[in-house]
Short mmCIF file of C-alpha atoms in Angstrom, two decimals:
data_model
loop_
_atom_site.label_atom_id
_atom_site.label_comp_id
_atom_site.label_asym_id
_atom_site.label_seq_id
_atom_site.Cartn_x
_atom_site.Cartn_y
_atom_site.Cartn_z
CA MET A 1 -2.18 0.04 -25.20
CA TYR A 2 -1.85 -0.35 -21.45
CA LEU A 3 0.73 -2.59 -19.81
CA GLY A 4 0.29 -3.86 -16.26
CA ILE A 5 2.83 -5.90 -14.31
CA ASP A 6 2.11 -7.50 -10.94
CA VAL A 7 5.01 -8.93 -8.92
CA GLY A 8 3.48 -11.69 -6.82
CA GLY A 9 4.96 -14.03 -4.25
CA THR A 10 5.22 -16.90 -6.73
CA HIS A 11 4.74 -15.46 -10.21
CA THR A 12 5.16 -12.11 -11.92
CA ASP A 13 2.28 -11.49 -14.32
CA ALA A 14 2.12 -9.07 -17.21
CA VAL A 15 -0.82 -8.16 -19.42
CA VAL A 16 -1.30 -5.75 -22.33
CA LEU A 17 -4.79 -4.32 -22.88
CA ASP A 18 -6.28 -2.17 -25.62
CA ALA A 19 -8.52 0.86 -25.09
CA GLU A 20 -11.59 -1.41 -24.83
CA LYS A 21 -9.96 -3.49 -22.06
CA ASN A 22 -9.41 -6.46 -24.35
CA ILE A 23 -6.35 -8.59 -23.53
CA ILE A 24 -3.87 -8.41 -26.40
CA THR A 25 -1.25 -10.62 -24.75
CA SER A 26 -0.21 -11.82 -21.30
CA ALA A 27 2.69 -13.60 -19.64
CA LYS A 28 3.55 -15.34 -16.38
CA VAL A 29 7.13 -15.83 -15.18
CA PRO A 30 8.57 -17.03 -11.84
CA THR A 31 9.20 -14.36 -9.20
CA LEU A 32 12.84 -14.36 -8.11
CA HIS A 33 12.80 -12.86 -4.64
CA HIS A 34 16.54 -12.26 -4.68
CA ASP A 35 16.21 -10.42 -8.02
CA LEU A 36 12.79 -8.83 -8.56
CA LEU A 37 14.18 -6.80 -11.44
CA ALA A 38 14.90 -9.99 -13.38
CA SER A 39 11.28 -11.06 -12.89
CA VAL A 40 9.93 -7.74 -14.15
CA THR A 41 12.35 -7.74 -17.08
CA GLY A 42 11.37 -11.30 -17.97
CA ALA A 43 7.68 -10.40 -17.97
CA LEU A 44 8.39 -7.33 -20.10
CA GLU A 45 10.34 -9.32 -22.64
CA ALA A 46 7.61 -11.94 -22.86
CA VAL A 47 4.79 -9.53 -23.73
CA LEU A 48 6.93 -7.36 -26.02
CA GLN A 49 7.38 -10.36 -28.29
CA HIS A 50 3.76 -9.82 -29.31
CA VAL A 51 3.24 -6.04 -29.20
CA PRO A 52 5.46 -3.15 -30.37
CA ALA A 53 7.03 -1.26 -27.47
CA ALA A 54 6.09 2.04 -29.10
CA ASP A 55 2.39 1.16 -28.82
CA ILE A 56 2.53 1.06 -25.00
CA LYS A 57 0.94 4.26 -23.69
CA ARG A 58 1.22 3.56 -19.97
CA LEU A 59 3.11 1.06 -17.79
CA ASN A 60 1.74 0.40 -14.30
CA LEU A 61 3.66 -1.82 -11.90
CA SER A 62 2.84 -3.34 -8.52
CA THR A 63 5.87 -4.40 -6.54
CA THR A 64 6.54 -6.26 -3.30
CA LEU A 65 9.98 -4.70 -2.92
CA SER A 66 9.28 -2.33 -0.01
CA THR A 67 7.10 -4.84 1.81
CA ASN A 68 9.67 -7.62 1.45
CA ALA A 69 12.52 -5.38 2.61
CA ILE A 70 10.66 -4.49 5.81
CA VAL A 71 9.43 -8.02 6.55
CA GLU A 72 12.87 -9.55 5.89
CA GLY A 73 14.76 -6.88 7.86
CA LYS A 74 16.73 -5.69 4.83
CA THR A 75 16.23 -2.01 5.49
CA GLU A 76 18.85 0.71 6.02
CA ASP A 77 19.61 2.27 9.42
CA VAL A 78 17.78 5.57 9.83
CA GLY A 79 18.61 8.58 11.97
CA VAL A 80 15.29 9.59 13.53
CA LEU A 81 15.20 13.11 14.97
CA VAL A 82 11.97 14.24 16.61
CA SER A 83 10.75 17.44 18.20
CA ALA A 84 7.75 16.79 20.42
CA GLY A 85 7.59 19.33 23.25
CA PRO A 86 5.58 18.96 26.46
CA GLY A 87 2.59 16.67 26.94
CA ILE A 88 4.00 13.60 25.22
CA ASP A 89 6.95 11.29 25.80
CA ALA A 90 8.51 10.81 22.38
CA GLU A 91 10.55 7.87 23.68
CA ASN A 92 7.34 5.82 23.56
CA PHE A 93 7.53 5.92 19.77
CA ARG A 94 11.17 4.99 19.34
CA GLN A 95 12.14 3.57 15.95
CA GLY A 96 15.50 1.98 15.20
CA GLY A 97 18.82 2.35 16.97
CA PHE A 98 19.48 6.00 16.11
CA TYR A 99 16.54 7.81 17.66
CA TYR A 100 16.91 11.26 19.22
CA THR A 101 14.45 13.55 20.96
CA LEU A 102 15.36 17.20 20.51
CA SER A 103 14.35 20.22 22.56
CA GLY A 104 11.90 22.68 21.05
CA SER A 105 8.17 22.65 20.45
CA ILE A 106 5.42 24.09 18.26
CA ASP A 107 1.82 24.32 19.45
CA HIS A 108 -1.34 23.03 17.76
CA ARG A 109 -1.83 26.32 15.88
CA GLY A 110 1.69 26.33 14.48
CA LYS A 111 3.23 28.84 16.90
CA GLU A 112 6.82 28.13 17.96
CA ILE A 113 6.87 27.80 21.76
CA ALA A 114 10.54 26.83 22.06
CA ALA A 115 13.23 26.81 19.40
CA ILE A 116 15.43 23.81 18.69
CA ASP A 117 18.83 24.20 20.36
CA PRO A 118 21.30 24.59 17.45
CA SER A 119 24.24 23.08 19.35
CA GLU A 120 22.15 20.08 20.42
CA LEU A 121 20.99 19.50 16.85
CA ALA A 122 24.52 19.82 15.50
CA ALA A 123 25.85 17.31 18.05
CA VAL A 124 23.16 14.74 17.20
CA ALA A 125 23.72 15.19 13.46
CA GLN A 126 27.48 14.74 13.92
CA ASN A 127 26.95 11.59 15.99
CA CYS A 128 24.78 10.11 13.23
CA CYS A 129 27.32 11.10 10.61
CA ASP A 130 30.15 9.49 12.56
CA SER A 131 28.03 6.31 12.80
CA GLY A 132 27.66 6.16 9.02
CA ILE A 133 23.99 7.11 8.89
CA LYS A 134 22.98 8.41 5.45
CA VAL A 135 19.17 8.53 5.59
CA TYR A 136 17.04 10.37 8.13
CA ALA A 137 13.53 11.03 9.39
CA ALA A 138 12.64 14.46 10.77
CA VAL A 139 9.34 14.64 12.65
CA GLY A 140 7.72 17.37 14.73
CA LYS A 141 4.52 16.89 16.73
CA PHE A 142 2.64 19.71 15.03
CA SER A 143 4.67 19.94 11.82
CA THR A 144 1.48 19.81 9.74
CA ARG A 145 0.70 23.27 11.15
CA ASN A 146 4.26 24.61 10.99
CA PRO A 147 7.11 22.58 9.44
CA GLU A 148 9.97 24.90 10.47
CA HIS A 149 11.49 22.49 13.00
CA GLU A 150 11.46 19.61 10.52
CA GLN A 151 13.07 21.84 7.91
CA ARG A 152 15.82 22.92 10.34
CA ILE A 153 16.55 19.29 11.18
CA ALA A 154 16.64 18.37 7.49
CA ASP A 155 19.00 21.22 6.63
CA GLU A 156 21.40 20.11 9.37
CA VAL A 157 21.52 16.37 8.65
CA LEU A 158 21.75 16.74 4.87
CA GLY A 159 25.27 18.03 5.40
CA CYS A 160 26.23 14.37 5.82
CA GLY A 161 23.14 12.53 4.58
CA ASP A 162 21.59 11.56 1.26
CA PHE A 163 17.87 11.73 2.04
CA VAL A 164 15.46 13.01 4.69
CA SER A 165 11.81 12.08 5.13
CA MET A 166 10.03 15.08 6.66
CA GLY A 167 6.83 14.05 8.41
CA HIS A 168 4.68 16.89 7.09
CA ARG A 169 5.42 15.95 3.49
CA LEU A 170 4.07 12.41 3.98
CA SER A 171 0.63 13.25 5.37
CA GLY A 172 -1.38 16.18 6.68
CA GLN A 173 -2.96 14.07 9.43
CA LEU A 174 -2.32 15.01 13.06
CA SER A 175 -0.90 11.77 14.47
CA PHE A 176 2.62 12.13 15.79
CA PRO A 177 3.27 8.40 16.55
CA ARG A 178 2.04 7.34 13.11
CA ARG A 179 4.05 10.10 11.43
CA VAL A 180 7.24 8.94 13.19
CA ALA A 181 6.75 5.36 11.97
CA THR A 182 5.84 6.46 8.44
CA ALA A 183 8.88 8.71 8.09
CA TYR A 184 11.15 6.01 9.53
CA TYR A 185 10.01 3.30 7.10
CA ASN A 186 10.01 5.71 4.17
CA SER A 187 13.71 6.43 4.69
CA ALA A 188 14.53 2.82 5.62
CA VAL A 189 13.55 1.58 2.13
CA TRP A 190 14.44 4.72 0.16
CA ARG A 191 17.83 3.64 -1.24
CA LEU A 192 16.78 0.08 -2.06
CA TYR A 193 13.61 1.29 -3.74
CA ASN A 194 15.36 3.96 -5.80
CA ARG A 195 17.93 1.50 -7.10
CA PHE A 196 15.02 -0.69 -8.20
CA ALA A 197 13.24 2.31 -9.78
CA ASP A 198 16.42 3.26 -11.67
CA ALA A 199 16.71 -0.27 -13.04
CA ILE A 200 13.02 -0.50 -13.99
CA GLU A 201 13.13 2.80 -15.85
CA ARG A 202 16.36 1.88 -17.60
CA SER A 203 15.02 -1.54 -18.60
CA ALA A 204 11.79 -0.09 -20.00
CA ARG A 205 13.64 2.54 -22.02
CA GLU A 206 16.17 0.02 -23.36
CA LYS A 207 13.27 -2.07 -24.62
CA GLY A 208 11.78 0.91 -26.45
CA ILE A 209 8.99 1.80 -24.00
CA THR A 210 8.74 5.58 -23.79
CA ALA A 211 5.43 5.62 -21.93
CA PRO A 212 5.26 6.99 -18.37
CA VAL A 213 5.84 4.44 -15.60
CA HIS A 214 3.51 4.40 -12.59
CA ILE A 215 3.64 2.40 -9.34
CA LEU A 216 0.59 1.02 -7.53
CA LYS A 217 -0.08 2.45 -4.08
CA ALA A 218 -1.58 0.71 -1.10
CA ASP A 219 -4.83 2.68 -1.49
CA GLY A 220 -5.58 1.17 -4.91
CA GLY A 221 -4.33 4.10 -6.97
CA THR A 222 -1.08 4.74 -8.79
CA MET A 223 1.64 7.37 -8.56
CA PRO A 224 4.22 8.40 -11.15
CA LEU A 225 7.55 6.65 -10.69
CA SER A 226 9.18 10.05 -10.11
CA VAL A 227 6.85 10.68 -7.15
CA SER A 228 7.32 7.18 -5.73
CA ARG A 229 11.05 7.84 -5.40
CA GLN A 230 10.31 10.30 -2.58
CA VAL A 231 7.56 8.24 -0.90
CA PRO A 232 8.45 4.55 -1.43
CA VAL A 233 6.53 3.68 1.74
CA GLU A 234 3.33 4.29 -0.28
CA SER A 235 4.11 1.20 -2.37
CA ILE A 236 3.67 -1.14 0.62
CA LEU A 237 0.88 -3.67 -0.05
CA SER A 238 0.58 -2.65 -3.69
CA GLY A 239 0.12 -6.35 -4.56
CA PRO A 240 -3.17 -6.81 -2.67
CA ALA A 241 -4.26 -3.43 -4.07
CA ALA A 242 -3.77 -4.80 -7.58
CA SER A 243 -6.03 -7.75 -6.70
CA VAL A 244 -8.84 -5.45 -5.59
CA MET A 245 -8.54 -3.17 -8.60
CA GLY A 246 -8.52 -6.22 -10.89
CA ILE A 247 -11.98 -7.15 -9.63
CA VAL A 248 -13.10 -3.52 -9.96
CA ALA A 249 -11.99 -3.63 -13.61
CA LEU A 250 -13.69 -6.95 -14.37
CA TYR A 251 -17.00 -6.64 -12.50
CA ASP A 252 -19.59 -3.99 -11.75
CA ILE A 253 -19.99 -4.80 -8.06
CA ARG A 254 -22.93 -3.19 -6.27
CA GLU A 255 -23.18 -5.27 -3.08
CA ASP A 256 -21.09 -6.39 -0.11
CA ALA A 257 -18.52 -8.90 -1.34
CA ILE A 258 -15.38 -10.81 -0.45
CA ILE A 259 -12.29 -10.85 -2.69
CA LEU A 260 -9.90 -13.81 -2.51
CA ASP A 261 -6.65 -13.78 -4.43
CA ILE A 262 -5.19 -17.28 -4.07
CA GLY A 263 -1.63 -17.46 -5.31
CA GLY A 264 1.19 -19.90 -4.88
CA THR A 265 2.38 -18.46 -1.57
CA THR A 266 -0.48 -16.55 0.06
CA THR A 267 -4.18 -15.86 -0.04
CA ASP A 268 -4.99 -12.15 0.04
CA ILE A 269 -8.44 -11.20 1.32
CA ALA A 270 -10.29 -7.91 0.81
CA ILE A 271 -13.81 -6.67 1.51
CA PHE A 272 -16.26 -4.60 -0.55
CA ALA A 273 -19.03 -2.62 1.15
CA SER A 274 -21.98 -1.65 -1.05
CA GLY A 275 -19.79 -2.20 -4.09
CA SER A 276 -16.80 -0.16 -2.92
CA PRO A 277 -13.51 -1.45 -1.46
CA VAL A 278 -13.11 -0.98 2.28
CA ILE A 279 -10.09 1.14 3.20
CA GLU A 280 -7.88 1.52 6.28
CA ASN A 281 -8.66 5.20 6.65
CA ASP A 282 -6.16 6.15 9.37
CA GLY A 283 -3.33 4.09 7.89
CA ILE A 284 -2.01 0.53 7.94
CA ALA A 285 0.25 -0.97 10.57
CA VAL A 286 3.74 -2.11 9.53
CA GLY A 287 4.59 -4.83 12.00
CA SER A 288 3.27 -3.48 15.29
CA TYR A 289 3.63 0.18 14.29
CA PRO A 290 0.63 2.09 12.89
CA THR A 291 1.54 4.38 9.99
CA LEU A 292 -0.19 7.09 7.96
CA VAL A 293 -0.12 5.02 4.75
CA ARG A 294 -3.76 4.94 3.65
CA ALA A 295 -4.48 1.48 2.28
CA LEU A 296 -7.18 -0.88 1.15
CA ARG A 297 -8.27 -3.10 4.05
CA THR A 298 -6.71 -6.50 3.33
CA LEU A 299 -5.49 -9.58 5.14
CA SER A 300 -2.88 -12.05 3.89
CA ILE A 301 -2.44 -15.62 5.16
CA GLY A 302 0.19 -18.21 4.27
CA ILE A 303 -2.07 -20.49 2.26
CA GLY A 304 -1.46 -20.98 -1.47
CA GLY A 305 -1.15 -23.67 -4.09
CA ASP A 306 2.53 -24.15 -3.29
CA SER A 307 2.13 -24.14 0.51
CA ARG A 308 4.28 -26.91 1.90
CA LEU A 309 2.63 -29.92 3.58
CA ARG A 310 3.88 -31.32 6.88
CA VAL A 311 2.65 -33.77 9.48
CA ALA A 312 3.08 -32.87 13.15
CA ALA A 313 1.60 -34.75 16.12
CA GLY A 314 -0.57 -36.70 13.73
CA ALA A 315 -2.10 -33.54 12.16
CA VAL A 316 -1.52 -32.31 8.63
CA ARG A 317 -0.12 -28.74 8.45
CA VAL A 318 -0.40 -26.50 5.39
CA GLY A 319 2.08 -23.64 5.03
CA PRO A 320 2.67 -20.91 5.91
CA ASP A 321 5.99 -21.47 4.15
CA ARG A 322 6.65 -22.44 0.57
CA SER A 323 9.58 -24.63 -0.50
CA GLY A 324 9.50 -23.87 -4.20
CA PRO A 325 6.72 -25.02 -6.53
CA ALA A 326 4.50 -28.05 -5.95
CA VAL A 327 5.91 -31.40 -7.03
CA ALA A 328 3.44 -31.30 -9.92
CA ASN A 329 5.36 -28.34 -11.29
CA GLY A 330 8.87 -29.61 -10.69
CA GLY A 331 9.26 -28.98 -6.96
CA LYS A 332 10.88 -31.26 -4.39
CA GLN A 333 8.42 -31.01 -1.47
CA PRO A 334 4.71 -31.94 -1.59
CA ALA A 335 2.43 -28.93 -1.50
CA LEU A 336 -1.28 -28.13 -1.30
CA MET A 337 -1.74 -28.34 -5.08
CA ASP A 338 -0.31 -31.87 -5.00
CA ALA A 339 -2.99 -32.85 -2.49
CA MET A 340 -5.65 -31.32 -4.73
CA ASN A 341 -4.27 -33.26 -7.69
CA TYR A 342 -4.34 -36.46 -5.67
CA LEU A 343 -8.01 -35.95 -4.79
CA GLY A 344 -8.92 -35.12 -8.38
CA VAL A 345 -10.20 -31.62 -7.60
CA ALA A 346 -7.38 -30.14 -9.69
CA GLN A 347 -5.43 -31.20 -12.76
CA ALA A 348 -2.32 -29.04 -12.54
CA GLY A 349 1.03 -30.05 -14.00
CA ASP A 350 2.22 -33.62 -13.53
CA VAL A 351 -0.65 -35.26 -11.65
CA GLU A 352 1.14 -38.60 -11.34
CA ALA A 353 4.12 -36.90 -9.70
CA SER A 354 1.70 -35.32 -7.19
CA LYS A 355 0.19 -38.70 -6.36
CA ALA A 356 3.62 -40.23 -5.83
CA ALA A 357 4.71 -37.38 -3.55
CA ILE A 358 1.56 -37.57 -1.42
CA GLY A 359 1.93 -41.32 -1.17
CA GLN A 360 5.54 -41.00 -0.06
CA LEU A 361 4.72 -38.39 2.59
CA ALA A 362 1.85 -40.52 3.89
CA SER A 363 4.05 -43.60 4.17
CA LEU A 364 6.51 -41.72 6.38
CA TRP A 365 3.74 -41.18 8.94
CA ASP A 366 1.85 -44.43 8.48
CA MET A 367 -1.16 -42.58 7.07
CA TYR A 368 -3.53 -43.33 4.21
CA PRO A 369 -2.63 -41.02 1.27
CA ASP A 370 -6.24 -40.08 0.58
CA LYS A 371 -6.74 -39.07 4.24
CA LEU A 372 -3.56 -37.02 4.25
CA ALA A 373 -4.60 -35.22 1.06
CA GLN A 374 -8.16 -34.61 2.31
CA ASP A 375 -6.93 -33.36 5.68
CA ALA A 376 -4.58 -30.94 3.90
CA LEU A 377 -7.37 -29.57 1.73
CA ASP A 378 -9.80 -29.30 4.65
CA THR A 379 -7.16 -27.49 6.72
CA ALA A 380 -6.50 -24.97 3.92
CA LEU A 381 -10.19 -24.29 3.28
CA ALA A 382 -10.88 -23.89 7.00
CA ALA A 383 -7.96 -21.44 7.31
CA ILE A 384 -9.27 -19.31 4.44
CA ALA A 385 -12.84 -19.30 5.79
CA SER A 386 -11.61 -18.45 9.29
CA ALA A 387 -9.45 -15.58 8.00
CA VAL A 388 -12.39 -14.16 6.03
CA GLN A 389 -14.56 -14.21 9.14
CA ARG A 390 -11.77 -12.62 11.21
CA LEU A 391 -11.41 -9.76 8.74
CA LEU A 392 -15.19 -9.26 8.60
CA ASP A 393 -15.38 -9.15 12.40
CA GLU A 394 -12.59 -6.56 12.51
CA VAL A 395 -14.24 -4.40 9.85
CA ASN A 396 -17.67 -4.62 11.51
CA SER A 397 -16.24 -3.65 14.89
CA GLN A 398 -15.19 -0.21 13.61
CA PRO A 399 -16.62 2.55 11.41
CA VAL A 400 -16.66 1.28 7.83
CA TYR A 401 -14.67 3.52 5.49
CA THR A 402 -14.66 2.85 1.76
CA ILE A 403 -12.66 4.55 -0.97
CA ILE A 404 -15.77 6.66 -1.62
CA GLU A 405 -17.31 7.42 1.78
CA LEU A 406 -17.89 6.54 5.41
CA LEU A 407 -20.84 4.14 5.73
CA GLU A 408 -22.50 5.15 8.98
CA GLY A 409 -23.71 2.19 11.04
CA ALA A 410 -22.95 -0.35 8.31
CA VAL A 411 -22.80 -4.05 9.19
CA LEU A 412 -21.32 -6.06 6.35
CA ASN A 413 -22.69 -9.49 5.50
CA PRO A 414 -21.30 -10.44 2.08
CA GLY A 415 -23.14 -13.12 0.17
CA ARG A 416 -20.79 -13.17 -2.80
CA VAL A 417 -17.15 -14.17 -3.19
CA PHE A 418 -14.85 -13.37 -6.10
CA VAL A 419 -11.84 -15.66 -6.46
CA MET A 420 -8.78 -14.90 -8.55
CA GLY A 421 -5.24 -16.21 -8.93
CA GLY A 422 -3.76 -19.28 -10.61
CA PRO A 423 -5.58 -21.96 -8.52
CA ALA A 424 -8.90 -20.02 -8.45
CA ALA A 425 -10.86 -22.36 -10.72
CA ALA A 426 -9.93 -25.41 -8.64
CA PHE A 427 -10.76 -23.70 -5.34
CA ALA A 428 -14.09 -22.14 -6.39
CA PRO A 429 -16.42 -25.16 -6.04
CA LEU A 430 -14.78 -26.11 -2.74
CA LEU A 431 -15.23 -22.60 -1.33
CA ARG A 432 -18.91 -22.58 -2.35
CA THR A 433 -19.47 -25.54 -0.04
CA VAL A 434 -17.32 -24.36 2.85
CA MET A 435 -18.46 -20.71 2.87
CA ASN A 436 -22.05 -21.30 1.68
CA LYS A 437 -21.88 -18.27 -0.60
CA ARG A 438 -22.03 -17.56 -4.30
CA VAL A 439 -18.52 -17.82 -5.74
CA ASP A 440 -17.51 -16.19 -9.04
CA VAL A 441 -14.27 -16.76 -10.92
CA PRO A 442 -13.39 -14.27 -13.68
CA GLN A 443 -12.38 -15.76 -16.99
CA GLU A 444 -9.08 -13.89 -16.69
CA HIS A 445 -8.53 -15.06 -13.08
CA ALA A 446 -4.87 -16.02 -13.63
CA VAL A 447 -3.82 -12.47 -14.60
CA ALA A 448 -6.53 -10.41 -12.88
CA ASN A 449 -3.91 -8.66 -10.69
CA ALA A 450 -2.00 -7.47 -13.74
CA ILE A 451 -5.26 -6.24 -15.29
CA GLY A 452 -5.95 -4.26 -12.13
CA ALA A 453 -2.45 -2.82 -12.25
CA ALA A 454 -2.78 -1.86 -15.92
CA LEU A 455 -6.08 -0.01 -15.57
CA THR A 456 -5.74 1.71 -12.19
CA ARG A 457 -5.73 5.49 -12.41
CA THR A 458 -3.46 7.95 -10.64
CA THR A 459 -4.69 9.14 -7.26
CA ALA A 460 -3.59 11.86 -4.91
CA GLU A 461 -4.83 13.60 -1.81
CA LEU A 462 -3.99 16.67 0.21
CA GLU A 463 -5.05 18.50 3.33
CA LEU A 464 -5.29 22.27 3.57
CA PHE A 465 -5.14 24.13 6.87
CA ALA A 466 -5.92 27.80 7.38
CA ASP A 467 -5.73 30.03 10.46
CA THR A 468 -7.52 33.29 9.68
CA GLU A 469 -6.34 35.02 12.86
CA LYS A 470 -2.74 34.44 11.79
CA GLY A 471 -3.63 35.07 8.14
CA ARG A 472 -1.92 31.87 7.01
CA MET A 473 -2.87 28.88 4.86
CA PHE A 474 -0.71 25.75 4.58
CA VAL A 475 -0.79 22.54 2.49
CA PRO A 476 1.71 20.25 4.27
CA THR A 477 2.29 17.54 1.66
CA LEU A 478 3.02 20.13 -1.02
CA GLY A 479 5.02 22.43 1.26
CA LEU A 480 2.72 25.22 0.06
CA ARG A 481 2.03 28.36 2.11
CA ARG A 482 -0.13 31.35 1.30
CA ASP A 483 -1.30 34.47 3.12
CA VAL A 484 -5.07 34.70 3.52
CA SER A 485 -7.39 37.43 4.79
CA SER A 486 -9.24 37.34 8.07
CA ARG A 487 -12.42 36.82 6.02
CA TYR A 488 -11.14 33.62 4.35
CA THR A 489 -14.02 31.12 4.32
CA LEU A 490 -14.46 27.34 4.26
CA ASN A 491 -15.85 27.52 0.72
CA GLU A 492 -12.76 29.40 -0.43
CA ALA A 493 -10.57 26.80 1.26
CA ILE A 494 -12.42 23.98 -0.54
CA ALA A 495 -11.99 25.74 -3.89
CA ASP A 496 -8.28 26.30 -3.21
CA ALA A 497 -7.73 22.70 -2.14
CA ARG A 498 -9.33 21.40 -5.35
CA LYS A 499 -7.29 23.79 -7.46
CA PHE A 500 -4.00 22.95 -5.75
CA LEU A 501 -4.57 19.21 -6.17
CA VAL A 502 -5.36 19.53 -9.88
CA GLU A 503 -2.33 21.78 -10.41
CA HIS A 504 -0.15 19.26 -8.57
CA LEU A 505 -1.35 16.40 -10.75
CA GLU A 506 -0.83 18.43 -13.92
CA PHE A 507 2.71 19.20 -12.75
CA LEU A 508 3.23 15.43 -12.51
CA GLY A 509 1.97 14.99 -16.07
CA VAL A 510 -1.43 13.60 -15.03
CA THR A 511 -4.54 15.03 -16.65
CA ALA A 512 -7.22 15.92 -14.11
CA CYS A 513 -10.01 18.40 -13.56
CA GLU A 514 -11.64 19.76 -10.42
CA ALA A 515 -14.68 17.54 -11.01
CA ASP A 516 -12.42 14.54 -10.33
CA VAL A 517 -11.62 15.85 -6.84
CA ASP A 518 -13.79 14.75 -3.92
CA VAL A 519 -13.85 16.62 -0.63
CA ILE A 520 -13.84 13.90 2.00
CA GLU A 521 -13.49 16.04 5.15
CA SER A 522 -13.99 19.74 5.87
CA GLY A 523 -14.60 21.93 8.87
CA SER A 524 -14.32 25.50 10.21
CA PHE A 525 -13.93 26.17 13.93
CA ASN A 526 -13.93 29.46 15.81
CA MET A 527 -10.77 30.03 17.85
CA VAL A 528 -9.91 32.48 20.66
CA ASP A 529 -6.30 32.85 21.76
CA ASP A 530 -4.89 33.85 25.17
CA TYR A 531 -4.99 37.53 24.23
CA GLY A 532 -8.58 37.62 23.03
CA GLY A 533 -7.70 37.36 19.34
CA ARG A 534 -10.38 35.75 17.23
CA GLY A 535 -10.21 33.73 14.05
CA ARG A 536 -11.19 30.50 12.39
CA ASN A 537 -9.27 27.27 12.09
CA ILE A 538 -10.18 25.70 8.73
CA ARG A 539 -9.34 22.20 7.53
CA VAL A 540 -10.11 20.59 4.17
CA LYS A 541 -9.12 17.11 3.00
CA CYS A 542 -9.68 16.16 -0.62
CA GLN A 543 -8.65 13.39 -2.98
CA VAL A 544 -8.83 11.94 -6.44
CA ARG A 545 -10.09 8.55 -5.33
CA PRO A 546 -8.90 5.21 -6.68
CA GLY A 547 -10.67 3.83 -9.72
CA ILE A 548 -10.29 2.46 -13.22
CA SER A 549 -8.95 4.90 -15.77
CA MET A 550 -11.18 3.90 -18.65
#
């Protein structure tokens, strides 16, 4: 059996499925933002009342922990040490209050032009140590071609530190600003995330679950918990990824489509192009900083069933905050679901309590209750429709990448909407009218995220670089180097990249074969150096793409 747990903004859902994707049992418990572990443990306990722990063969979890920590400013101070060299001002990419630009540079082919000054590095490391810094980010401009400077930095700071994120181990892409931000955030959440991972693993084992634990990634795949400990930044936006993969598991989508996951706190929006989820190929932005975290293209807005209602300047406001559950479910402040109950478009919880709360709010502003409720609903629907159009406009203004391929010249015009989440059934007929599109609601809409989490397969990617003139091949994210001959070809590089990725997955305990590996980018370019030397610069990028595991 397969167990999926999705930690949402309002509820934590769990579902157990058999090998035929039939739901054996499911559970929904409140999400405690101050104690996510308690929410996960509560969901675990609820489903294990109905299935033996020993029958669980895999546990997949989506978590908001890293995202919440960054958004709420609960991250750890990071010592960021960068080596950029000429041609770029590294100060433009400053992260945090302990950011240092070191001397030394490596060129685009991986040749060291200037070494890092050992005394300068030692002084910076000592200053960080004296300031109590325990986690670090080491980033060089061309570290994906030669990681020696990052390794020297790491060796120095680990004398006083607990963890270092080295840029070349996070991605093989050549984007220094994005690599700085990615390494910074990876270290900023490392300790918090690992404490959570320790507790999750301990809780699962105490309850008799011996199955491997995997964490959802932003790209719609999963990674073993052991891997996630080194790259917690990859778990950012795993919640919206679970939504998308839930629809992939429940429907055979062939066309352009819109995915709406309407929860208690937010509505998450995603886009499908020709039946495949659209992806942020270069990496998502965290705040205003672009990173190298490859992620499904999503947009979240503060509209949900529990979104608080207010009146300001005679206009009804919905969200973006949530003050606990709707009054219908025991809350103290009227929320969007209360307005829907008042209008009769929903029948959730204590409908009479909803009507009383809407009436009381309306009386405070000398409004008719039915107008207040209708204005609230119209405002929410308009916000969702506007956000969908905004995301579509953004996607259509750029090359459209999906988890499978680049769609050259594609212009998306979805005619179908899939709605999931607790309030989905109540929203569906309203969205049909507002959006003028076909709207489908899966039977399992309330736990579709957890289904997506349970069934998502493990993914991985790597980039291989080879310089035949130097006789060197390098896989940055694996820290793997090999000597190659001057006759090393692109086809040999592709074969090696596939083999290395399969071997890496097998090392992690994940069964894979080379047929599962897609080559998504490859190229071979003739190079001539300053001394007339000739060779080829070869690059291959491959992946096991996101999908459903059965």
